[in-house]
């Protein structure tokens, strides 16, 4: 379960940590070697399954964790928007695959960079100078991703793929503007709820673009 590089605190992998913790507890209280080996194999299988699904459905783990927290009422004890934003770069691996879409690897790279800088928002929002610098990085990452999408659109022939990608770009631009408005609201009232929610929606739009690109073969 690899994550993208960059500055900022490392992002904990809750699935891996949870599996490892519970496996550790199990191994402490059992002397059955066969059962222990099977349990370890099952844990590895679950981790690999999440990895495989995430490669095909980018954002799956993020949505799974969000749904899990909402389903079991964790929203009453934690800020789900903040938690989800911190986890948005959890699976930031750039997969290698063949695609009929030009510049797909560049798009993967720019998308990973954007999700990574967005995920740092809760950690750096309290320091004004650090947060201002982060905002500049987010703006640059958004521009890089949009420039890459424009390059792809220019390289594609007119057709369904080009039309669908253009639709994704329009939505991405819309949510980028909403994020910009949420930033202005934060500097006005210093409330983070709308900002985190807006950043999460931008992550979601980024994942939808990746989903489209990875499944257009």
mmCIF file of C-alpha atoms in Angstrom:
data_model
loop_
_atom_site.group_PDB
_atom_site.id
_atom_site.type_symbol
_atom_site.label_atom_id
_atom_site.label_comp_id
_atom_site.label_asym_id
_atom_site.label_seq_id
_atom_site.Cartn_x
_atom_site.Cartn_y
_atom_site.Cartn_z
ATOM 1 C CA UNK A 1 0.000 0.000 0.000
ATOM 2 C CA UNK A 2 2.250 2.722 -1.216
ATOM 3 C CA UNK A 3 1.687 6.427 -1.059
ATOM 4 C CA UNK A 4 2.947 9.360 -3.029
ATOM 5 C CA UNK A 5 6.032 11.172 -1.847
ATOM 6 C CA UNK A 6 6.341 14.781 -0.860
ATOM 7 C CA UNK A 7 6.612 16.920 2.213
ATOM 8 C CA UNK A 8 4.336 16.787 5.213
ATOM 9 C CA UNK A 9 3.607 14.118 7.783
ATOM 10 C CA UNK A 10 3.240 10.565 6.565
ATOM 11 C CA UNK A 11 -0.304 9.302 6.231
ATOM 12 C CA UNK A 12 -1.178 6.281 8.375
ATOM 13 C CA UNK A 13 -2.732 3.343 6.574
ATOM 14 C CA UNK A 14 -5.738 2.491 8.791
ATOM 15 C CA UNK A 15 -6.540 -0.756 7.018
ATOM 16 C CA UNK A 16 -2.999 -2.061 7.322
ATOM 17 C CA UNK A 17 -2.700 -0.857 10.923
ATOM 18 C CA UNK A 18 -6.029 -2.418 11.912
ATOM 19 C CA UNK A 19 -5.233 -5.742 10.285
ATOM 20 C CA UNK A 20 -1.747 -5.839 11.790
ATOM 21 C CA UNK A 21 -3.006 -4.898 15.260
ATOM 22 C CA UNK A 22 -5.718 -7.545 15.330
ATOM 23 C CA UNK A 23 -3.399 -10.142 13.871
ATOM 24 C CA UNK A 24 -0.879 -9.321 16.599
ATOM 25 C CA UNK A 25 -3.519 -9.815 19.282
ATOM 26 C CA UNK A 26 -4.533 -13.134 17.776
ATOM 27 C CA UNK A 27 -0.963 -14.402 17.610
ATOM 28 C CA UNK A 28 -0.358 -13.460 21.237
ATOM 29 C CA UNK A 29 -3.168 -15.695 22.447
ATOM 30 C CA UNK A 30 -2.775 -18.740 20.247
ATOM 31 C CA UNK A 31 -0.171 -21.448 19.985
ATOM 32 C CA UNK A 32 -1.716 -23.103 16.953
ATOM 33 C CA UNK A 33 0.888 -22.592 14.243
ATOM 34 C CA UNK A 34 -1.358 -23.777 11.399
ATOM 35 C CA UNK A 35 -4.133 -21.389 12.376
ATOM 36 C CA UNK A 36 -1.600 -18.580 12.806
ATOM 37 C CA UNK A 37 -0.163 -19.129 9.339
ATOM 38 C CA UNK A 38 -3.635 -19.170 7.810
ATOM 39 C CA UNK A 39 -4.548 -15.950 9.606
ATOM 40 C CA UNK A 40 -1.406 -14.222 8.355
ATOM 41 C CA UNK A 41 -2.147 -15.419 4.825
ATOM 42 C CA UNK A 42 -5.711 -14.087 5.096
ATOM 43 C CA UNK A 43 -4.419 -10.674 6.201
ATOM 44 C CA UNK A 44 -2.055 -10.511 3.238
ATOM 45 C CA UNK A 45 -4.935 -11.521 0.962
ATOM 46 C CA UNK A 46 -7.141 -8.689 2.274
ATOM 47 C CA UNK A 47 -4.356 -6.147 1.795
ATOM 48 C CA UNK A 48 -3.705 -7.340 -1.749
ATOM 49 C CA UNK A 49 -7.421 -7.277 -2.533
ATOM 50 C CA UNK A 50 -7.678 -3.636 -1.491
ATOM 51 C CA UNK A 51 -4.606 -2.859 -3.604
ATOM 52 C CA UNK A 52 -6.069 -4.579 -6.664
ATOM 53 C CA UNK A 53 -9.485 -2.947 -6.338
ATOM 54 C CA UNK A 54 -7.908 0.474 -5.833
ATOM 55 C CA UNK A 55 -5.936 0.157 -9.061
ATOM 56 C CA UNK A 56 -9.161 -0.401 -10.989
ATOM 57 C CA UNK A 57 -11.420 1.843 -8.919
ATOM 58 C CA UNK A 58 -9.318 4.777 -7.662
ATOM 59 C CA UNK A 59 -10.854 6.227 -4.521
ATOM 60 C CA UNK A 60 -12.472 2.931 -3.482
ATOM 61 C CA UNK A 61 -10.597 2.698 -0.176
ATOM 62 C CA UNK A 62 -11.312 6.346 0.598
ATOM 63 C CA UNK A 63 -15.030 5.830 -0.031
ATOM 64 C CA UNK A 64 -14.996 2.546 1.892
ATOM 65 C CA UNK A 65 -13.480 4.171 4.978
ATOM 66 C CA UNK A 66 -15.854 7.125 4.758
ATOM 67 C CA UNK A 67 -18.861 4.835 4.456
ATOM 68 C CA UNK A 68 -17.578 2.710 7.332
ATOM 69 C CA UNK A 69 -17.238 5.726 9.617
ATOM 70 C CA UNK A 70 -20.692 7.004 8.706
ATOM 71 C CA UNK A 71 -22.312 3.568 8.998
ATOM 72 C CA UNK A 72 -21.055 2.981 12.527
ATOM 73 C CA UNK A 73 -21.690 6.486 13.830
ATOM 74 C CA UNK A 74 -18.066 7.516 14.106
ATOM 75 C CA UNK A 75 -19.107 10.928 12.786
ATOM 76 C CA UNK A 76 -20.288 11.636 16.348
ATOM 77 C CA UNK A 77 -16.753 11.419 17.727
ATOM 78 C CA UNK A 78 -14.509 12.494 14.843
ATOM 79 C CA UNK A 79 -14.626 15.052 12.051
ATOM 80 C CA UNK A 80 -15.253 12.767 9.085
ATOM 81 C CA UNK A 81 -14.482 15.465 6.521
ATOM 82 C CA UNK A 82 -11.110 16.128 8.133
ATOM 83 C CA UNK A 83 -10.333 12.438 8.536
ATOM 84 C CA UNK A 84 -11.242 11.667 4.925
ATOM 85 C CA UNK A 85 -9.140 14.559 3.678
ATOM 86 C CA UNK A 86 -6.139 13.331 5.648
ATOM 87 C CA UNK A 87 -6.646 9.889 4.091
ATOM 88 C CA UNK A 88 -7.240 11.137 0.547
ATOM 89 C CA UNK A 89 -3.672 10.356 -0.523
ATOM 90 C CA UNK A 90 -3.677 6.977 1.209
ATOM 91 C CA UNK A 91 -3.483 5.038 -2.058
ATOM 92 C CA UNK A 92 -1.402 7.337 -4.211
ATOM 93 C CA UNK A 93 0.474 4.728 -6.169
ATOM 94 C CA UNK A 94 0.968 5.542 -9.839
ATOM 95 C CA UNK A 95 0.144 2.299 -11.671
ATOM 96 C CA UNK A 96 1.735 1.303 -14.936
ATOM 97 C CA UNK A 97 -0.696 0.253 -17.650
ATOM 98 C CA UNK A 98 -1.198 0.558 -21.366
ATOM 99 C CA UNK A 99 -3.901 2.950 -22.494
ATOM 100 C CA UNK A 100 -5.263 4.358 -25.716
ATOM 101 C CA UNK A 101 -5.460 7.700 -23.905
ATOM 102 C CA UNK A 102 -2.299 9.741 -24.549
ATOM 103 C CA UNK A 103 -0.387 11.264 -21.619
ATOM 104 C CA UNK A 104 -2.231 8.990 -19.169
ATOM 105 C CA UNK A 105 0.907 8.459 -17.056
ATOM 106 C CA UNK A 106 1.419 12.223 -16.772
ATOM 107 C CA UNK A 107 -2.190 12.619 -15.699
ATOM 108 C CA UNK A 108 -1.729 9.929 -13.039
ATOM 109 C CA UNK A 109 1.313 11.786 -11.710
ATOM 110 C CA UNK A 110 -0.424 15.170 -11.557
ATOM 111 C CA UNK A 111 -3.519 13.650 -9.937
ATOM 112 C CA UNK A 112 -1.381 11.990 -7.257
ATOM 113 C CA UNK A 113 0.386 15.286 -6.565
ATOM 114 C CA UNK A 114 -2.918 17.131 -6.220
ATOM 115 C CA UNK A 115 -4.389 14.583 -3.810
ATOM 116 C CA UNK A 116 -1.211 14.658 -1.752
ATOM 117 C CA UNK A 117 -1.149 18.436 -1.305
ATOM 118 C CA UNK A 118 -4.882 18.523 -0.568
ATOM 119 C CA UNK A 119 -4.413 15.848 2.110
ATOM 120 C CA UNK A 120 -1.953 18.128 3.908
ATOM 121 C CA UNK A 121 -4.575 20.842 4.438
ATOM 122 C CA UNK A 122 -5.661 19.807 7.973
ATOM 123 C CA UNK A 123 -2.038 19.548 9.114
ATOM 124 C CA UNK A 124 -0.949 22.948 7.824
ATOM 125 C CA UNK A 125 -4.087 25.038 8.166
ATOM 126 C CA UNK A 126 -3.124 26.397 11.598
ATOM 127 C CA UNK A 127 0.108 28.025 10.408
ATOM 128 C CA UNK A 128 -0.731 30.993 8.208
ATOM 129 C CA UNK A 129 2.539 31.160 6.252
ATOM 130 C CA UNK A 130 2.638 27.377 5.791
ATOM 131 C CA UNK A 131 -0.989 27.321 4.717
ATOM 132 C CA UNK A 132 -0.497 30.148 2.220
ATOM 133 C CA UNK A 133 2.393 28.205 0.707
ATOM 134 C CA UNK A 134 0.244 25.072 0.587
ATOM 135 C CA UNK A 135 -2.527 26.967 -1.197
ATOM 136 C CA UNK A 136 -0.005 27.994 -3.850
ATOM 137 C CA UNK A 137 1.016 24.354 -4.249
ATOM 138 C CA UNK A 138 -2.617 23.278 -4.547
ATOM 139 C CA UNK A 139 -3.256 25.946 -7.183
ATOM 140 C CA UNK A 140 -0.182 24.814 -9.093
ATOM 141 C CA UNK A 141 -1.256 21.170 -8.899
ATOM 142 C CA UNK A 142 -4.743 22.024 -10.155
ATOM 143 C CA UNK A 143 -3.228 23.944 -13.069
ATOM 144 C CA UNK A 144 -0.862 21.084 -13.909
ATOM 145 C CA UNK A 145 -3.716 18.587 -13.933
ATOM 146 C CA UNK A 146 -5.895 20.824 -16.104
ATOM 147 C CA UNK A 147 -3.022 21.490 -18.510
ATOM 148 C CA UNK A 148 -2.494 17.750 -18.809
ATOM 149 C CA UNK A 149 -6.187 17.152 -19.505
ATOM 150 C CA UNK A 150 -6.081 19.847 -22.195
ATOM 151 C CA UNK A 151 -3.081 18.087 -23.763
ATOM 152 C CA UNK A 152 -5.011 14.822 -23.776
ATOM 153 C CA UNK A 153 -8.078 16.452 -25.309
ATOM 154 C CA UNK A 154 -5.969 18.067 -28.025
ATOM 155 C CA UNK A 155 -4.398 14.701 -28.847
ATOM 156 C CA UNK A 156 -7.699 12.809 -28.983
ATOM 157 C CA UNK A 157 -9.894 12.613 -32.031
ATOM 158 C CA UNK A 158 -13.451 13.859 -31.742
ATOM 159 C CA UNK A 159 -15.619 11.115 -30.318
ATOM 160 C CA UNK A 160 -17.138 9.648 -27.180
ATOM 161 C CA UNK A 161 -13.869 9.435 -25.221
ATOM 162 C CA UNK A 162 -13.009 13.062 -25.892
ATOM 163 C CA UNK A 163 -16.541 14.175 -25.091
ATOM 164 C CA UNK A 164 -16.664 12.232 -21.816
ATOM 165 C CA UNK A 165 -13.256 13.469 -20.677
ATOM 166 C CA UNK A 166 -14.273 17.026 -21.492
ATOM 167 C CA UNK A 167 -17.323 16.530 -19.272
ATOM 168 C CA UNK A 168 -15.107 15.345 -16.418
ATOM 169 C CA UNK A 169 -12.902 18.392 -16.898
ATOM 170 C CA UNK A 170 -15.898 20.738 -16.715
ATOM 171 C CA UNK A 171 -16.944 19.146 -13.417
ATOM 172 C CA UNK A 172 -13.391 19.348 -12.092
ATOM 173 C CA UNK A 173 -13.187 23.048 -12.932
ATOM 174 C CA UNK A 174 -16.524 23.623 -11.204
ATOM 175 C CA UNK A 175 -15.358 21.941 -7.997
ATOM 176 C CA UNK A 176 -12.035 23.783 -8.194
ATOM 177 C CA UNK A 177 -13.985 27.041 -8.154
ATOM 178 C CA UNK A 178 -16.025 25.798 -5.206
ATOM 179 C CA UNK A 179 -12.808 25.001 -3.367
ATOM 180 C CA UNK A 180 -11.549 28.511 -4.088
ATOM 181 C CA UNK A 181 -14.778 29.964 -2.693
ATOM 182 C CA UNK A 182 -14.458 27.755 0.391
ATOM 183 C CA UNK A 183 -10.939 29.082 0.944
ATOM 184 C CA UNK A 184 -12.254 32.642 0.896
ATOM 185 C CA UNK A 185 -14.923 31.619 3.376
ATOM 186 C CA UNK A 186 -12.321 30.085 5.673
ATOM 187 C CA UNK A 187 -10.238 33.256 5.757
ATOM 188 C CA UNK A 188 -13.414 35.147 6.562
ATOM 189 C CA UNK A 189 -14.882 33.002 9.358
ATOM 190 C CA UNK A 190 -12.066 30.488 10.114
ATOM 191 C CA UNK A 191 -14.481 27.547 9.957
ATOM 192 C CA UNK A 192 -13.028 24.412 8.418
ATOM 193 C CA UNK A 193 -16.134 22.301 7.711
ATOM 194 C CA UNK A 194 -16.956 23.740 4.302
ATOM 195 C CA UNK A 195 -13.292 23.892 3.297
ATOM 196 C CA UNK A 196 -12.627 20.243 4.134
ATOM 197 C CA UNK A 197 -15.847 19.125 2.450
ATOM 198 C CA UNK A 198 -14.968 21.111 -0.671
ATOM 199 C CA UNK A 199 -11.449 19.667 -0.747
ATOM 200 C CA UNK A 200 -12.884 16.157 -0.437
ATOM 201 C CA UNK A 201 -15.197 16.787 -3.380
ATOM 202 C CA UNK A 202 -12.202 17.929 -5.414
ATOM 203 C CA UNK A 203 -10.447 14.685 -4.475
ATOM 204 C CA UNK A 204 -13.555 12.802 -5.572
ATOM 205 C CA UNK A 205 -13.586 14.548 -8.947
ATOM 206 C CA UNK A 206 -9.897 13.738 -9.377
ATOM 207 C CA UNK A 207 -10.615 10.077 -8.642
ATOM 208 C CA UNK A 208 -13.452 10.078 -11.171
ATOM 209 C CA UNK A 209 -11.055 11.334 -13.838
ATOM 210 C CA UNK A 210 -8.592 8.583 -12.915
ATOM 211 C CA UNK A 211 -11.402 6.031 -12.989
ATOM 212 C CA UNK A 212 -12.327 7.131 -16.506
ATOM 213 C CA UNK A 213 -8.731 7.091 -17.758
ATOM 214 C CA UNK A 214 -7.826 3.719 -16.231
ATOM 215 C CA UNK A 215 -10.892 2.041 -17.668
ATOM 216 C CA UNK A 216 -10.564 3.522 -21.151
ATOM 217 C CA UNK A 217 -8.381 0.929 -22.834
#
